[in-house]
Coordinates of C-alpha atoms and ligand atoms in Angstrom, one line a residue:
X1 CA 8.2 -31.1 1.2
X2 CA 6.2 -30.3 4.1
X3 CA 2.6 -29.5 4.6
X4 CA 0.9 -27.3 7.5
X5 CA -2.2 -27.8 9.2
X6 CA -3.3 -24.9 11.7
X7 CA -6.5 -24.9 14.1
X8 CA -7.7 -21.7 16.5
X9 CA -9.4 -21.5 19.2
X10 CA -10.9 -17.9 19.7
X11 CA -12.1 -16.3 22.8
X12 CA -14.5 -13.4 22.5
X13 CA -16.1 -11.3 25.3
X14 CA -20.2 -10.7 24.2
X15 CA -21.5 -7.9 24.7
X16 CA -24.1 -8.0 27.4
X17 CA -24.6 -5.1 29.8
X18 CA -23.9 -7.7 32.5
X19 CA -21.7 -10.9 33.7
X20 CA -22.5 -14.6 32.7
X21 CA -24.5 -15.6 36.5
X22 CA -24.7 -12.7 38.3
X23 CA -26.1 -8.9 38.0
X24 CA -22.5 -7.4 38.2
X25 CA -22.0 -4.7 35.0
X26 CA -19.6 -5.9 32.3
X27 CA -17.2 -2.7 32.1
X28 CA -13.8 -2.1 30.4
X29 CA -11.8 -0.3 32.8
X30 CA -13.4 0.4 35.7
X31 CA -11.7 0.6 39.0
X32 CA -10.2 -2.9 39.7
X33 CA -12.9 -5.2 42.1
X34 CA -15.1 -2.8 41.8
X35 CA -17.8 -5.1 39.3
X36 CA -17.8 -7.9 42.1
X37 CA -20.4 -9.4 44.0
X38 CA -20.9 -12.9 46.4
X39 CA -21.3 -14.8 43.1
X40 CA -18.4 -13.8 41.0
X41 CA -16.4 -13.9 43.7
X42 CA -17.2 -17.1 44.3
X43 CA -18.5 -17.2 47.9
X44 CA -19.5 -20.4 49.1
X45 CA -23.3 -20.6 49.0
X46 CA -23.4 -18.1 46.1
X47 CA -26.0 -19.6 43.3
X48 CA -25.6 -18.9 40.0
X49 CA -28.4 -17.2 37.7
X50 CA -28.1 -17.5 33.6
X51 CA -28.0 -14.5 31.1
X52 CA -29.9 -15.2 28.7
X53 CA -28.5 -12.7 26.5
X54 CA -25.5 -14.3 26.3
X55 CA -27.2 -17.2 25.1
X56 CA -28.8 -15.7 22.8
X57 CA -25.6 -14.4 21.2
X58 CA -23.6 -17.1 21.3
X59 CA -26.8 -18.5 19.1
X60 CA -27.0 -15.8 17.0
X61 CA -23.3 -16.6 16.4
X62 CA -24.2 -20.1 15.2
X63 CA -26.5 -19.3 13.1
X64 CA -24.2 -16.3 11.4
X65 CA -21.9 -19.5 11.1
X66 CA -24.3 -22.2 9.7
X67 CA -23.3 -24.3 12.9
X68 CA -26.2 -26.9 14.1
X69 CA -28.2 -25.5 17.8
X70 CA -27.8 -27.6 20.2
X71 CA -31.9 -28.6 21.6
X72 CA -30.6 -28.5 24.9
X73 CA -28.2 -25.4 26.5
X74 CA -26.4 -27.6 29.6
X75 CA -23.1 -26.5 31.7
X76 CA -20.9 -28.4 33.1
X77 CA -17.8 -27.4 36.0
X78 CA -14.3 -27.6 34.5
X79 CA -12.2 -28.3 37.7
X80 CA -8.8 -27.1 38.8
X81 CA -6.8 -24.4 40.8
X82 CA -5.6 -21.4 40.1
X83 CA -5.7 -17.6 41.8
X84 CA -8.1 -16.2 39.1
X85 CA -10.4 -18.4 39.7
X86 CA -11.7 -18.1 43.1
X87 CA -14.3 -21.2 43.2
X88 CA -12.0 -23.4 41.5
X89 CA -13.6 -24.5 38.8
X90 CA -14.8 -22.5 35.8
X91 CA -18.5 -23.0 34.5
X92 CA -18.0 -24.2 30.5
X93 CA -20.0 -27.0 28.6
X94 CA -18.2 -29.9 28.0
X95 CA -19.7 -32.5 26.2
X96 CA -23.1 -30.6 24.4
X97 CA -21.8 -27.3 23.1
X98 CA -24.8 -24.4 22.5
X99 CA -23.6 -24.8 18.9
X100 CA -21.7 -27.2 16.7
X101 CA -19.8 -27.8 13.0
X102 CA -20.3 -24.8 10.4
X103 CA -18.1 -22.9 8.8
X104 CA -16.6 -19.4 8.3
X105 CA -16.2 -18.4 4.5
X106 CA -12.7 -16.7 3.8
X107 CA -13.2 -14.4 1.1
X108 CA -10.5 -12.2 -1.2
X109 CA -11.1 -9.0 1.2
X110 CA -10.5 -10.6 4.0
X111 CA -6.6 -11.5 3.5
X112 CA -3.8 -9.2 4.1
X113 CA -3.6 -7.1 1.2
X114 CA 0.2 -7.5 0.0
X115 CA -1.0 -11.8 -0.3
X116 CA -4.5 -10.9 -1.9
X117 CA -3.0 -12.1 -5.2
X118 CA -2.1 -15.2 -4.5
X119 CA -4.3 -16.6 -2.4
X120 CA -4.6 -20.5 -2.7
X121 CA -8.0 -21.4 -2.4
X122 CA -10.5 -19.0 -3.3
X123 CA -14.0 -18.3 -0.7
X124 CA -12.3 -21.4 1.6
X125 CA -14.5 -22.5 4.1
X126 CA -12.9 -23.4 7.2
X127 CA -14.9 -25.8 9.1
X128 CA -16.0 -25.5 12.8
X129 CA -15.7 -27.9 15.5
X130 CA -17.4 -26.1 18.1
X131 CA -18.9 -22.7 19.6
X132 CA -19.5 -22.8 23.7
X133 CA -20.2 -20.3 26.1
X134 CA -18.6 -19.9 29.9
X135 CA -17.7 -17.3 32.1
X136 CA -14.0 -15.9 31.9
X137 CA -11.5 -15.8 35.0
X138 CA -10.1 -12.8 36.6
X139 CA -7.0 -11.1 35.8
X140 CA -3.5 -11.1 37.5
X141 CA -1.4 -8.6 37.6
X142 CA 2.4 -9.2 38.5
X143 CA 4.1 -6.1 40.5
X144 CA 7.7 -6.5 41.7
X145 CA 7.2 -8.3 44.8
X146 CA 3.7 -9.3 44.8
X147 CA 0.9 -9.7 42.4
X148 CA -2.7 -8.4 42.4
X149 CA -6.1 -9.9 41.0
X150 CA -8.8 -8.1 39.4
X151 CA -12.0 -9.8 39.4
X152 CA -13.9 -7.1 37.5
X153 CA -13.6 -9.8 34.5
X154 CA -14.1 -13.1 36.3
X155 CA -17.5 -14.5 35.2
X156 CA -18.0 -12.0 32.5
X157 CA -19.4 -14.4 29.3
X158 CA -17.4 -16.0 27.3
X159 CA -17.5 -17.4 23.4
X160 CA -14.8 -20.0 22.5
X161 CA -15.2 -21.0 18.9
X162 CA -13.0 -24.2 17.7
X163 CA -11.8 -24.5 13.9
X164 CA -10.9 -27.8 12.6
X165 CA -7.6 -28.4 12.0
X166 CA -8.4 -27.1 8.4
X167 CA -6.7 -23.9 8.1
X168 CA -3.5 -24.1 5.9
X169 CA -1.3 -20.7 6.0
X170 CA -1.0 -17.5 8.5
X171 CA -2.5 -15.6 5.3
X172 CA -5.5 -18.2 6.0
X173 CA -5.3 -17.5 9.8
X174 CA -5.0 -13.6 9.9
X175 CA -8.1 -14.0 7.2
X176 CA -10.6 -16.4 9.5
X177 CA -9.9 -13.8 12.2
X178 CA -10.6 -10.8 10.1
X179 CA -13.6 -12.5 8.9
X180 CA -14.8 -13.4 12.2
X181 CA -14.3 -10.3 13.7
X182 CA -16.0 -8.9 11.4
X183 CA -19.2 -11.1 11.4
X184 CA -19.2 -10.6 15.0
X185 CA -19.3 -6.8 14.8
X186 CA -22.2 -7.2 11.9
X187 CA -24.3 -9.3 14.7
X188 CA -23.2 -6.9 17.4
X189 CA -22.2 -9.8 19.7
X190 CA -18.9 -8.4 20.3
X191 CA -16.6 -5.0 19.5
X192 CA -14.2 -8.0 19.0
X193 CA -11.5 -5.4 19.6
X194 CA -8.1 -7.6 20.4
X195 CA -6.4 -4.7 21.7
X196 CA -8.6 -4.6 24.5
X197 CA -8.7 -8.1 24.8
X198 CA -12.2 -9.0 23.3
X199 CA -10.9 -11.5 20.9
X200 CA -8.2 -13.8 22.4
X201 CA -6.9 -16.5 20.5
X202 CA -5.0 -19.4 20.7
X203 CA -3.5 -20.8 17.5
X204 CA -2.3 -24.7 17.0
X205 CA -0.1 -25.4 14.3
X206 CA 1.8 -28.4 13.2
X207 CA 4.1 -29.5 10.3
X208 CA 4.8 -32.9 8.9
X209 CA 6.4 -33.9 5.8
X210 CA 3.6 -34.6 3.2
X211 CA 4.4 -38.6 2.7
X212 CA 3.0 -38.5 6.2
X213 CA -0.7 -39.2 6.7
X214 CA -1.1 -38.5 10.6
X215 CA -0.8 -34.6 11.6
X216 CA 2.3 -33.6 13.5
X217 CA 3.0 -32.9 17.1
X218 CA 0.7 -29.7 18.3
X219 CA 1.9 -26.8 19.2
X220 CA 0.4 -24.2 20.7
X221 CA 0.9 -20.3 20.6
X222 CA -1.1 -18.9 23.7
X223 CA -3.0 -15.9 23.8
X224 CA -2.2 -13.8 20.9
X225 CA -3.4 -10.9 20.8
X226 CA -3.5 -9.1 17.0
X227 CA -4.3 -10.2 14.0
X228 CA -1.0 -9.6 12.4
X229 CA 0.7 -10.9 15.5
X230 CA -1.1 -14.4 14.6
X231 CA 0.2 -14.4 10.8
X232 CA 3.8 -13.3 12.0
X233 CA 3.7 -16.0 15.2
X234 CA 2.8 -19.0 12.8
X235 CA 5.1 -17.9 9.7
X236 CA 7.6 -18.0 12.6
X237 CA 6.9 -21.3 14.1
X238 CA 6.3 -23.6 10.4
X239 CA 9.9 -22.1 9.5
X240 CA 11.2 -23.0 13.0
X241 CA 9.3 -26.5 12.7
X242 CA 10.0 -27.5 9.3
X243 CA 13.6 -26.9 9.8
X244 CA 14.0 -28.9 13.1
X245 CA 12.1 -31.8 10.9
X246 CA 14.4 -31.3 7.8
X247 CA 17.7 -31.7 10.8
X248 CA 15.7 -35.0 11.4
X249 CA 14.8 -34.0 14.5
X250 CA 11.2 -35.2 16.3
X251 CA 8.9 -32.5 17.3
X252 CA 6.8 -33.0 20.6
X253 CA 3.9 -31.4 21.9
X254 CA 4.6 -28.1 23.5
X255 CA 3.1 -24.6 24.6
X256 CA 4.4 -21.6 23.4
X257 CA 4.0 -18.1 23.8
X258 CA 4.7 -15.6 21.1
X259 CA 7.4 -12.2 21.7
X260 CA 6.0 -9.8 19.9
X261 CA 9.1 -6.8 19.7
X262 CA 11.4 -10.2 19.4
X263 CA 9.4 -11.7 16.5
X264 CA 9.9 -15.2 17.9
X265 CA 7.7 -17.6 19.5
X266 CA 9.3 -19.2 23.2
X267 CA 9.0 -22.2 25.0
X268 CA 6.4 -21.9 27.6
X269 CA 6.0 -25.6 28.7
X270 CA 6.0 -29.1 27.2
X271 CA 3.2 -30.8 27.8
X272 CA 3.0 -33.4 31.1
X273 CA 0.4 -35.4 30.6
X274 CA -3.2 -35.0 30.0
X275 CA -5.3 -32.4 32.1
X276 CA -7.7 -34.1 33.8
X277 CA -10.5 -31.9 34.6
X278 CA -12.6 -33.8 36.4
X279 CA -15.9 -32.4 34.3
X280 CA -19.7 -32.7 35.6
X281 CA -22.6 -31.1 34.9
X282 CA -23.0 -27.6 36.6
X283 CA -25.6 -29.1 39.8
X284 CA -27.3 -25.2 40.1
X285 CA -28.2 -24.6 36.7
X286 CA -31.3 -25.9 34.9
X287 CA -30.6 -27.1 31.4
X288 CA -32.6 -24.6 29.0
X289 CA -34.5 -25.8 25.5
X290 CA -33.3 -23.6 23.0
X291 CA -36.3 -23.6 20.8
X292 CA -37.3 -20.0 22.5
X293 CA -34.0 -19.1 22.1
X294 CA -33.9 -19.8 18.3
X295 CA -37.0 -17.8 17.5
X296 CA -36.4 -15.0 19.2
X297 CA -32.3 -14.9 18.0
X298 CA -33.6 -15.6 14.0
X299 CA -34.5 -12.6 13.6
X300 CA -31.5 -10.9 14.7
X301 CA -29.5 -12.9 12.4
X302 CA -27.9 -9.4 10.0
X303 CA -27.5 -9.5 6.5
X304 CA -23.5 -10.8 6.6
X305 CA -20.6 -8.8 5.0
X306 CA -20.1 -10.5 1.8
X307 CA -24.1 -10.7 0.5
X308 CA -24.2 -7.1 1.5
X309 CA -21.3 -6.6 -1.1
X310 CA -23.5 -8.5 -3.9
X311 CA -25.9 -6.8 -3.2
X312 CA -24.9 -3.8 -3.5
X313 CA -23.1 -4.1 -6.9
X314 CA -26.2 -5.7 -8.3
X315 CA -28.6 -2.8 -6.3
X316 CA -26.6 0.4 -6.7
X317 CA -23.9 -0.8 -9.8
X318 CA -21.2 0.3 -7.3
X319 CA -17.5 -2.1 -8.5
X320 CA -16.7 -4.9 -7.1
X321 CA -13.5 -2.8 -5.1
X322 CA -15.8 -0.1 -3.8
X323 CA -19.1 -2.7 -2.7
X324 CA -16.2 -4.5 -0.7
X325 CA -15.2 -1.3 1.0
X326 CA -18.4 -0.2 1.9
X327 CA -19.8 -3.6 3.0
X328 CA -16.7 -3.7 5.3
X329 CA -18.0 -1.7 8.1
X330 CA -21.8 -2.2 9.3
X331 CA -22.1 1.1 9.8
X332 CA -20.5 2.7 6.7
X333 CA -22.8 0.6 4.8
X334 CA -25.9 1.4 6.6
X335 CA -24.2 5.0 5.4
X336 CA -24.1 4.3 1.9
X337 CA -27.7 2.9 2.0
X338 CA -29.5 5.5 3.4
X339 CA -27.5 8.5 0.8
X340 CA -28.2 6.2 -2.3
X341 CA -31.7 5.0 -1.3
X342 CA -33.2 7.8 -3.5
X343 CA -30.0 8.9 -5.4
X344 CA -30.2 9.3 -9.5
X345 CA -26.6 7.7 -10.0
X346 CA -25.7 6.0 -6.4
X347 CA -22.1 5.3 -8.0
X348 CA -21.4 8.5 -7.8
X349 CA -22.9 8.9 -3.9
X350 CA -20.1 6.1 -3.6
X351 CA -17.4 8.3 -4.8
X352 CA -18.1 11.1 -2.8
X353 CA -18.1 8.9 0.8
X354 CA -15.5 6.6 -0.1
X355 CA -13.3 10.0 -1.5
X356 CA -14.3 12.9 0.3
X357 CA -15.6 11.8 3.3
X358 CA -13.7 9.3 4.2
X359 CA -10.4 11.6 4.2
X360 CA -12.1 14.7 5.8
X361 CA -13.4 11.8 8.9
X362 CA -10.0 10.9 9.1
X363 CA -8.1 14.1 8.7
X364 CA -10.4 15.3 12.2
X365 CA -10.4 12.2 13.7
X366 CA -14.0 11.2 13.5
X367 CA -15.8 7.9 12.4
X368 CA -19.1 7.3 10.0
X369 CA -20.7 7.3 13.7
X370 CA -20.6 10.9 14.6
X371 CA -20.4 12.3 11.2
X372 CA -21.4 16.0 11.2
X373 CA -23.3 15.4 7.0
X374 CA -26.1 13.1 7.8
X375 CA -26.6 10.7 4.5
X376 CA -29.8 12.8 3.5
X377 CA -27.1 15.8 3.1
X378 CA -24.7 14.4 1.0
X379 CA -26.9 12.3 -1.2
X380 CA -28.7 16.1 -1.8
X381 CA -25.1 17.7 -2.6
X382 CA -24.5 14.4 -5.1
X383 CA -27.7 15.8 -6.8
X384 CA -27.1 19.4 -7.2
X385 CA -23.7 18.1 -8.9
X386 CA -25.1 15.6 -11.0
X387 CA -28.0 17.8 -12.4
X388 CA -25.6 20.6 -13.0
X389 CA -26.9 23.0 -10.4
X390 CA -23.1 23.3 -9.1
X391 CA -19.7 22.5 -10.9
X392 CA -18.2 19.6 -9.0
X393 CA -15.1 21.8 -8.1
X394 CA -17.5 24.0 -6.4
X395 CA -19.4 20.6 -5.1
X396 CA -15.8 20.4 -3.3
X397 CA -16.2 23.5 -1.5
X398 CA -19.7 23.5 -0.7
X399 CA -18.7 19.7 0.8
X400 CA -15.9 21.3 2.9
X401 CA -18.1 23.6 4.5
X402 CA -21.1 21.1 5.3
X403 CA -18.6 18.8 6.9
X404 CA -17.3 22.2 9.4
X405 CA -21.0 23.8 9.8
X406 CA -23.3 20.8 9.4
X407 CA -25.0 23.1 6.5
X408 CA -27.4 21.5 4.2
X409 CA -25.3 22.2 0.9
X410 CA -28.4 24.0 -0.8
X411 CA -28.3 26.7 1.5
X412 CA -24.5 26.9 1.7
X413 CA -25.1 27.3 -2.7
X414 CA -27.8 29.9 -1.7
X415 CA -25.5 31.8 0.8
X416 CA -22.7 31.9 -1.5
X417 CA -24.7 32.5 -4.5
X418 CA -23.0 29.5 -6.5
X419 CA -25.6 28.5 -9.0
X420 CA -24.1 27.5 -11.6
X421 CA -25.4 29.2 -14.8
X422 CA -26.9 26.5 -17.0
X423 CA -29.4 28.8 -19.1
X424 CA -27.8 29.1 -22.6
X425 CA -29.5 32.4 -23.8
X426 CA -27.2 34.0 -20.8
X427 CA -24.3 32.0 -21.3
X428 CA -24.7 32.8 -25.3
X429 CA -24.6 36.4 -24.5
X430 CA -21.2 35.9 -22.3
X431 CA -19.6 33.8 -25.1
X432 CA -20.2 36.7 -27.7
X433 CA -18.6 39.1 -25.6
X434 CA -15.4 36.9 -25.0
X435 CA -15.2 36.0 -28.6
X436 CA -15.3 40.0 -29.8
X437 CA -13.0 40.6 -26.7
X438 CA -10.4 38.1 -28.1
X439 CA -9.3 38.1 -31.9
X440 CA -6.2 36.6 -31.4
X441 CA -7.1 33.1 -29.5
X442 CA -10.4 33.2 -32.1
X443 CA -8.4 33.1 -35.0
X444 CA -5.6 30.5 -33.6
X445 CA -8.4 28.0 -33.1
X446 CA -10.2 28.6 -36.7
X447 CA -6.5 28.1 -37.6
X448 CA -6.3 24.4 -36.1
X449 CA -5.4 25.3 -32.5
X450 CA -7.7 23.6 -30.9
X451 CA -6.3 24.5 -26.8
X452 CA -7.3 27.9 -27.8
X453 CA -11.1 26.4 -26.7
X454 CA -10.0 25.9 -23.2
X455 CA -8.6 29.7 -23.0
X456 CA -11.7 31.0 -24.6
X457 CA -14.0 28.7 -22.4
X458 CA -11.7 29.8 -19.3
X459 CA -12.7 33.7 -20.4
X460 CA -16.6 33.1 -20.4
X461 CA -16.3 31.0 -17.1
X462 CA -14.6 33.9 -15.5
X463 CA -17.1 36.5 -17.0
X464 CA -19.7 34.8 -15.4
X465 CA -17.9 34.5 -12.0
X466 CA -17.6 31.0 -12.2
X467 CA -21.0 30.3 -12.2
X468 CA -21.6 29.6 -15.9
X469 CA -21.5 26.2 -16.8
X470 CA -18.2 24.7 -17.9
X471 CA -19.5 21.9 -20.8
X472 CA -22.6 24.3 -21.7
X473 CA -19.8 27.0 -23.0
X474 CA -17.6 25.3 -24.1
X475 CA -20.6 23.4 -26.6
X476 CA -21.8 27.0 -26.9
X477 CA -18.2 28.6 -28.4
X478 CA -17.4 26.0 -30.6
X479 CA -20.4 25.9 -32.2
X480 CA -20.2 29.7 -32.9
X481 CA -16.6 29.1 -33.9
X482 CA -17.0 26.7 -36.3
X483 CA -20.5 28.1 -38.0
Ligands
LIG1 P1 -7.0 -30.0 23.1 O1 -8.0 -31.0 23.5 O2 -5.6 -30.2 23.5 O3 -7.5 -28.6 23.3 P2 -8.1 -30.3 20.4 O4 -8.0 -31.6 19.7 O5 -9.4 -30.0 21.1 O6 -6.9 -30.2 21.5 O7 -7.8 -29.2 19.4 C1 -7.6 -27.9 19.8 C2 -7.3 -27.1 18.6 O8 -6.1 -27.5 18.0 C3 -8.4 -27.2 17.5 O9 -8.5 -25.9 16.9 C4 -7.8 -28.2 16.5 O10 -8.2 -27.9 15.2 C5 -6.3 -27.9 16.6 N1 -5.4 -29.0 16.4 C6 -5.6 -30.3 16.9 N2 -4.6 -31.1 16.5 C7 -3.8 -30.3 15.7 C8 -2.5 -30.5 15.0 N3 -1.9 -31.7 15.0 N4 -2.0 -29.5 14.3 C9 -2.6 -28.3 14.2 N5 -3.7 -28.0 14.9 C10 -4.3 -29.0 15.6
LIG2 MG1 -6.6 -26.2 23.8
LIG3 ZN1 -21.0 -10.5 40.3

């Protein structure tokens, strides 16, 4: 038998409104060298100036993650050559990252759903190595006969969070990164979006047969970029290694990159010998105390995804299933709050956004964002349903045309003259007439026939228009039936 270890390193672009040392805006696609300036560039001369923002995020990250702050925020230079990086040498930290250990929680949600049922150890906690912050390279772009660089990215901040080697399955990996991605969108440090190439990540995985106490030969998948692309890379490369090890064969450390339309992972090289990087600490910046930092970041720190879900089943009774959906996206949650803040039965406010609203946002394309029924609206709607005001078929239509006009639903039940009739003198009065009006379905239900109800109660419902209340007249014939 063999066992699997996996570690990632994760890139992720913060979101500050400009680049790591310099004033240059951080834009997603803007004209190519457009965002550049003497420092970015890396002019001779040029001297570098700290964002402070980004510090502060990549703190606020540590803290999301339990990791320890370092005292002291220091960079160092991480040398070598290469055409996106124009000074030749990358500012990083080395040897006192901002933050350090931790742990990201991998709970049930967070898996891929077809292997949420067998998921081998339950809330995991996949220990940290590092978080660090430096400034990102520029990016090539290969054309037939010659290749262009874009420096619009080059010194734009940059998060690289390390995992221990503790991660044990691509079910595990695809459920860090959902997890992750999803803590960073609670603490707005990143959109996190992989697609645009917000979260990169790199993923190590190694097999070895489980007599064996040392971890096997490392290899690396470069710069994936999906979360399903990790799972599928690393399901691809344990059954390639485990059966070059069952031939007998002796894997050696390599770099790899992953074909995504191919569904295999390729050599990319085998590794040389060490890099040697030649690190020292970054000469033009001042190390920075991070006790500022800390206070001002603390209270930043969001209430994270899965005590938002507790929270909410204890607070509003909402199931386990439908706390998890909610609590899955910042905003729908802050949705949720604000409509069941005041709401009689907030289970039912649940219903309605995680039914209704959720299909008519994606049937016209929208998100919770620019929803046209603010919370307030719908949580009034939940009311007139749940006090019997309106039948909730009619709740249905009144819904449809809040979510197309932006009408508050008691004017659209004002406009329409909906109210459903819940005074029982009146409704009396209509179930008399439908019960001398129909001898027939009368005396099939005295005769045992009970369906005959639902006709009768159908009649009165239709007398009144629809507006007569549905459970009132049906309580209302049957006990002038039976007495
Ligand atoms: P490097 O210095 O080559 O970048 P590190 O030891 O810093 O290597 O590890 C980089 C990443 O690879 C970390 O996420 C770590 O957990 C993971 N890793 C290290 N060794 C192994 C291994 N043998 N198998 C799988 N992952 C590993
Ligand atoms: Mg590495
Ligand atoms: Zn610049």
């Amino acid at each position: 038998m063999f066992v699997t270890t996996i570690g990632l390193e994760v890139h992720v672009q913060l979101r500050t409104r400009s680049k790591m040392f310099c004033g240059c805006p951080v834009e997603f696609g803007a004209e190519p060298n457009w965002c550049t300036c003497p420092i970015c560039l890396g002019f001779p001369g040029a001297l570098p100036v700290m964002n402070h923002e980004a510090l502060r995020l990549t703190v606020l990250t540590g803290l999301m993650l339990n990791c320890e702050i370092a005292p002291l925020c220091k960079f160092d230079r991480k040398n070598y050559f290469y055409p996106d990086l124009a000074k030749n040498y990358q500012i990083s930290q080395y040897d006192r990252p901002l933050c350090a250990r931790g742990a990201l929680a991998l709970h049930g949600s967070a898996y891929p759903k077809d292997a949420q049922k067998s998921i081998a150890t339950i809330d995991k906690q996949v220990p940290l190595v590092r978080i660090h912050l430096e400034e990102d390279v520029a990016k090539s772009f290969h054309f037939e006969t010659s290749t262009g660089i874009d420096f619009n990215r080059a010194g734009t901040p940059l998060m690289e969070i390390v995992t221990e080697p503790a991660i044990s399955s691509p079910e595990e990996a695809f459920a860090f990164l959902t997890a992750l991605k999803q803590i960073l969108v609670y603490g707005n440090v990143s959109d996190a979006d992989m697609e645009k190439g917000q979260l990169r990540c790199d993923c190590n995985v190694s097999v070895r047969p489980e007599t064996q106490q040392e971890l096997g030969a490392k290899i690396e998948i470069k710069n994936m970029n999906s979360i399903s692309g990790v799972r599928r890379a690393l399901a691809f490369e344990i059954e390639r290694q485990t059966a070059a090890l069952a031939r007998g064969e002796t894997l050696q450390q390599e770099t790899r990159g992953w074909d995504d339309d191919a569904g295999q992972t390729f050599l990319m090289r085998i590794k040389e010998s060490a890099h040697d990087y030649r690190y020292f600490p970054e000469p033009d910046l001042v190390p920075v105390k991070t006790e500022l930092l800390l206070e001002e970041v603390r209270p930043r720190v969001p209430e994270l995804p899965h005590a938002k879900r507790s929270r909410f089943m204890r607070e509003y009774e909402v199931s386990d299933y439908d706390a998890g959906v909610l609590a899955d996206k910042v905003q729908l949650a802050a949705y949720f709050e604000s409509a069941a803040k005041g709401a009689r039965k907030p289970k039912n406010v649940a219903n309605w956004i995680l039914n209704d609203l959720q299909s008519a946002l994606a049937t016209s394309g929208r998100t919770i964002s620019d929803c046209p029924i603010p919370p307030e609206a719908l949580d009034e709607l939940v009311a007139l349903i749940d006090s019997g005001k309106i039948s909730s078929k009619q709740g249905k239509d009144v819904f449809a045309e809040m979510f197309a006009s932006g009408k508050p639903a008691a004017v659209i039940v004002r406009e329409r003259g909906i109210e459903q009739v819940s005074d029982s003198g009146a409704i009396e009065s209509l179930c008399e007439q439908v019960i001398a009006a129909n001898p027939k379905p009368v005396a099939d239900f005295q005769a045992g026939n009970t369906a005959s109800l639902n006709f009768l109660k159908g009649q009165v419902i239709k007398l009144s228009k629809g507006k007569a209340n549905p459970q009132l007249a049906g309580e209302i014939l049957e006990r002038k039936l039976r007495g």
